[in-house]
Short mmCIF file of C-alpha atoms and ligand atoms in Angstrom, two decimals:
data_model
loop_
_atom_site.label_atom_id
_atom_site.label_comp_id
_atom_site.label_asym_id
_atom_site.label_seq_id
_atom_site.Cartn_x
_atom_site.Cartn_y
_atom_site.Cartn_z
CA UNK A 139 -2.39 -1.56 0.02
CA UNK A 140 -0.74 -1.88 -3.36
CA UNK A 141 3.04 -2.10 -3.70
CA UNK A 142 5.41 -1.92 -6.64
CA UNK A 143 8.34 -4.31 -6.29
CA UNK A 144 11.30 -3.39 -8.53
CA UNK A 145 13.90 -6.17 -8.43
CA UNK A 146 15.86 -7.83 -11.23
CA UNK A 147 17.21 -10.78 -9.24
CA UNK A 148 14.64 -13.58 -9.74
CA UNK A 149 15.39 -15.35 -6.44
CA UNK A 150 15.15 -12.22 -4.33
CA UNK A 151 12.11 -11.09 -6.29
CA UNK A 152 10.25 -14.39 -5.79
CA UNK A 153 11.04 -14.43 -2.08
CA UNK A 154 9.88 -10.83 -1.63
CA UNK A 155 6.74 -11.43 -3.65
CA UNK A 156 5.82 -14.36 -1.41
CA UNK A 157 6.58 -12.46 1.79
CA UNK A 158 4.60 -9.38 0.73
CA UNK A 159 1.63 -11.36 -0.50
CA UNK A 160 1.61 -13.33 2.75
CA UNK A 161 1.10 -9.93 4.43
CA UNK A 162 -1.85 -9.35 2.07
CA UNK A 163 -0.26 -6.60 0.05
CA UNK A 164 -1.28 -6.43 -3.58
CA UNK A 165 2.06 -6.51 -5.41
CA UNK A 166 3.15 -5.75 -8.96
CA UNK A 167 6.67 -6.98 -9.72
CA UNK A 168 8.80 -5.43 -12.47
CA UNK A 169 12.40 -6.38 -13.23
CA UNK A 170 14.02 -3.39 -14.89
CA UNK A 171 14.12 0.36 -14.62
CA UNK A 172 12.16 1.09 -17.79
CA UNK A 173 9.25 -1.11 -16.67
CA UNK A 174 9.38 0.46 -13.22
CA UNK A 175 9.15 3.92 -14.72
CA UNK A 176 6.23 2.86 -16.93
CA UNK A 177 4.37 1.28 -14.00
CA UNK A 178 4.88 4.36 -11.84
CA UNK A 179 3.57 6.64 -14.59
CA UNK A 180 0.42 4.63 -15.17
CA UNK A 181 -0.56 3.06 -11.85
CA UNK A 182 -1.11 4.24 -8.33
CA UNK A 183 0.89 2.62 -5.50
CA UNK A 184 1.05 2.98 -1.74
CA UNK A 185 4.76 2.18 -1.62
CA UNK A 186 7.67 1.32 -3.93
CA UNK A 187 10.39 -1.14 -2.97
CA UNK A 188 13.20 -0.16 -5.31
CA UNK A 189 16.41 -2.01 -6.08
CA UNK A 190 19.04 0.47 -7.30
CA UNK A 191 21.11 -1.81 -9.56
CA UNK A 192 18.71 -2.52 -12.44
CA UNK A 193 18.96 -3.32 -16.16
CA UNK A 194 18.09 -0.65 -18.76
CA UNK A 195 17.68 2.26 -16.36
CA UNK A 196 19.05 2.56 -12.82
CA UNK A 197 16.84 2.72 -9.77
CA UNK A 198 18.29 6.12 -9.01
CA UNK A 199 17.12 7.47 -12.38
CA UNK A 200 13.66 5.97 -11.83
CA UNK A 201 13.53 7.67 -8.45
CA UNK A 202 14.70 11.05 -9.74
CA UNK A 203 12.08 10.98 -12.52
CA UNK A 204 9.39 10.03 -10.00
CA UNK A 205 10.20 12.91 -7.68
CA UNK A 206 10.55 15.31 -10.58
CA UNK A 207 6.89 14.53 -11.33
CA UNK A 208 6.21 15.47 -7.71
CA UNK A 209 4.87 12.00 -6.90
CA UNK A 210 4.74 11.59 -3.13
CA UNK A 211 4.57 7.77 -2.97
CA UNK A 212 6.94 6.45 -0.28
CA UNK A 213 10.06 4.79 -1.69
CA UNK A 214 12.16 2.24 0.16
CA UNK A 215 15.46 1.51 -1.59
CA UNK A 216 17.43 -1.73 -1.37
CA UNK A 217 21.21 -1.43 -1.63
CA UNK A 218 24.27 -3.61 -1.22
CA UNK A 219 26.02 -3.66 2.13
CA UNK A 220 29.14 -1.85 0.94
CA UNK A 221 27.29 0.76 -1.12
CA UNK A 222 27.10 3.63 1.33
CA UNK A 223 27.38 6.11 -1.53
CA UNK A 224 24.27 4.59 -3.16
CA UNK A 225 22.30 4.92 0.06
CA UNK A 226 23.20 8.57 0.41
CA UNK A 227 22.48 9.28 -3.26
CA UNK A 228 19.15 7.44 -2.96
CA UNK A 229 18.02 9.32 0.12
CA UNK A 230 19.08 12.62 -1.45
CA UNK A 231 17.19 11.73 -4.63
CA UNK A 232 13.95 11.37 -2.66
CA UNK A 233 13.94 7.90 -1.13
CA UNK A 234 12.32 7.74 2.31
CA UNK A 235 14.29 4.88 3.80
CA UNK A 236 16.63 2.07 2.80
CA UNK A 237 17.33 -1.56 3.57
CA UNK A 238 20.70 -3.22 3.12
CA UNK A 239 20.91 -6.55 1.28
CA UNK A 240 20.69 -9.23 2.44
CA UNK A 241 17.89 -7.92 4.60
CA UNK A 242 15.77 -9.46 7.28
CA UNK A 243 12.23 -9.84 5.94
CA UNK A 244 10.56 -9.00 9.25
CA UNK A 245 12.53 -5.76 9.46
CA UNK A 246 11.66 -4.96 5.86
CA UNK A 247 7.94 -5.48 6.59
CA UNK A 248 8.15 -3.25 9.66
CA UNK A 249 9.83 -0.50 7.64
CA UNK A 250 7.12 -0.80 5.00
CA UNK A 251 4.40 -0.44 7.65
CA UNK A 252 6.16 2.59 9.13
CA UNK A 253 6.47 4.32 5.76
CA UNK A 254 2.86 3.66 4.83
CA UNK A 255 1.76 4.94 8.24
CA UNK A 256 3.81 8.12 7.87
CA UNK A 257 2.61 8.75 4.34
CA UNK A 258 -0.96 8.56 5.64
CA UNK A 259 -0.07 11.25 8.19
CA UNK A 260 -0.13 8.89 11.15
CA UNK A 261 2.49 8.31 13.79
CA UNK A 262 0.63 5.73 15.85
CA UNK A 263 1.00 2.13 14.67
CA UNK A 264 -2.58 1.10 15.47
CA UNK A 265 -5.36 3.20 14.12
CA UNK A 266 -8.85 3.57 15.28
CA UNK A 267 -11.91 5.48 14.17
CA UNK A 268 -15.50 5.37 15.36
CA UNK A 269 -14.74 2.38 17.58
CA UNK A 270 -13.19 0.31 14.79
CA UNK A 271 -9.51 -0.53 15.30
CA UNK A 272 -7.01 -1.91 12.79
CA UNK A 273 -3.52 -3.09 13.69
CA UNK A 274 -1.53 -3.47 10.45
CA UNK A 275 1.36 -5.25 12.20
CA UNK A 276 -0.78 -8.07 13.57
CA UNK A 277 -3.64 -7.69 11.07
CA UNK A 278 -6.12 -7.73 13.92
CA UNK A 279 -9.37 -5.83 13.60
CA UNK A 280 -11.81 -5.05 16.40
CA UNK A 281 -15.05 -3.25 17.09
CA UNK A 282 -14.70 -1.88 20.57
CA UNK A 283 -12.90 -4.70 22.35
CA UNK A 284 -14.43 -7.45 20.27
CA UNK A 285 -12.13 -8.98 17.63
CA UNK A 286 -13.54 -9.21 14.12
CA UNK A 287 -12.19 -11.47 11.40
CA UNK A 288 -11.72 -9.61 8.13
CA UNK A 289 -10.73 -11.25 4.86
CA UNK A 290 -7.58 -9.98 3.14
CA UNK A 291 -9.67 -8.16 0.58
CA UNK A 292 -12.05 -6.62 3.09
CA UNK A 293 -8.97 -5.33 4.88
CA UNK A 294 -7.54 -3.97 1.63
CA UNK A 295 -10.72 -2.00 0.97
CA UNK A 296 -11.19 -0.71 4.52
CA UNK A 297 -7.62 0.24 5.46
CA UNK A 298 -7.20 3.25 3.13
CA UNK A 299 -10.61 4.65 4.04
CA UNK A 300 -10.16 4.21 7.78
CA UNK A 301 -6.74 5.88 7.55
CA UNK A 302 -8.26 8.96 5.95
CA UNK A 303 -11.71 9.58 7.37
CA UNK A 304 -13.72 12.09 5.38
CA UNK A 305 -11.85 11.37 2.12
CA UNK A 306 -13.89 9.90 -0.73
CA UNK A 307 -12.34 6.92 -2.50
CA UNK A 308 -13.65 6.07 -5.97
CA UNK A 309 -14.47 2.49 -6.81
CA UNK A 310 -11.47 2.50 -9.16
CA UNK A 311 -9.13 3.65 -6.41
CA UNK A 312 -10.38 0.89 -4.13
CA UNK A 313 -10.19 -1.71 -6.91
CA UNK A 314 -6.54 -0.79 -7.35
CA UNK A 315 -5.91 -1.82 -3.75
CA UNK A 316 -7.11 -5.30 -4.76
CA UNK A 317 -5.07 -5.75 -7.93
CA UNK A 318 -1.86 -7.70 -7.89
CA UNK A 319 -3.51 -10.88 -6.75
CA UNK A 320 -3.43 -13.57 -9.39
CA UNK A 321 -7.15 -13.93 -9.97
CA UNK A 322 -9.25 -11.27 -11.64
CA UNK A 323 -11.37 -8.80 -9.72
CA UNK A 324 -15.04 -8.94 -10.66
CA UNK A 325 -16.69 -5.66 -11.62
CA UNK A 326 -18.77 -5.49 -8.45
CA UNK A 327 -15.98 -6.65 -6.11
CA UNK A 328 -15.75 -3.40 -4.17
CA UNK A 329 -19.52 -3.38 -3.55
CA UNK A 330 -19.30 -6.96 -2.30
CA UNK A 331 -16.50 -6.17 0.18
CA UNK A 332 -18.16 -2.97 1.37
CA UNK A 333 -21.33 -4.96 1.99
CA UNK A 334 -19.33 -7.51 4.00
CA UNK A 335 -17.60 -4.79 5.98
CA UNK A 336 -20.89 -3.10 6.87
CA UNK A 337 -22.26 -6.41 8.10
CA UNK A 338 -19.24 -7.02 10.30
CA UNK A 339 -18.47 -3.50 11.50
CA UNK A 340 -21.77 -1.64 11.47
CA UNK A 341 -23.90 -0.30 8.66
CA UNK A 342 -22.92 3.35 9.13
CA UNK A 343 -19.12 2.89 9.12
CA UNK A 344 -18.82 3.24 5.34
CA UNK A 345 -21.02 5.69 3.49
CA UNK A 346 -21.81 5.55 -0.20
CA UNK A 347 -21.31 8.88 -1.95
CA UNK A 348 -23.50 8.59 -5.00
CA UNK A 349 -21.59 8.92 -8.26
CA UNK A 350 -18.26 9.35 -6.46
CA UNK A 351 -17.47 6.33 -4.32
CA UNK A 352 -17.19 5.58 -0.63
CA UNK A 353 -15.90 7.13 2.53
CA UNK A 354 -15.56 6.54 6.22
CA UNK A 355 -17.10 9.71 7.62
CA UNK A 356 -15.03 11.88 9.89
CA UNK A 357 -16.65 12.89 13.15
CA UNK A 358 -18.81 15.44 11.40
CA UNK A 359 -21.54 14.07 9.22
CA UNK A 360 -20.55 14.29 5.61
CA UNK A 361 -22.39 16.86 3.48
CA UNK A 362 -23.43 14.18 1.02
CA UNK A 363 -25.77 12.26 3.27
CA1 LIG B 371 19.82 -5.62 -8.85
#
């Protein structure tokens, strides 16, 4: 999962970056509204954590422009404790939820998981398909009842596909889930992680769709195989 963190306060930003990366999110951090707008126009994110008080262009304006483009990415706004008006304006401008500064990091992480779950069309916190179960809150994976250890990157590649069985993800889309970590992603990274996932979870869990990418098949066999 790839997140955009929009925060101009360096101390809060650093702390959030550490907390989100510790949860294995790929995170891009921008510090003003103009950069946030540019990032949202050019990159694809699973969630945006948006401070409202920002230099150059307010978070509210970034949010309004985002929704005007009909982007559906979940947006969690961060506001000051006494700024009830900001919270209302933010929600009415298309934010999905808010946290009040100073916020509890564990609560923030839970809200992020809930928003990502809802945006994937799921209500249940643990998701399971074809005997493979992922629990994003505990980051535990299992095949049947047997726990399986997945690396952070294997998880990042599998999670979007397992959330949307039957949907083809291009290699580029999956690579984007891996960006945000400091080191570069090699050109065959996705193939490497898919290979690892097949070894751990069964060879037929992830299908290759030639020329298009990969998918976790829904219960029906896909027409491409
Ligand atoms: Ca601020």
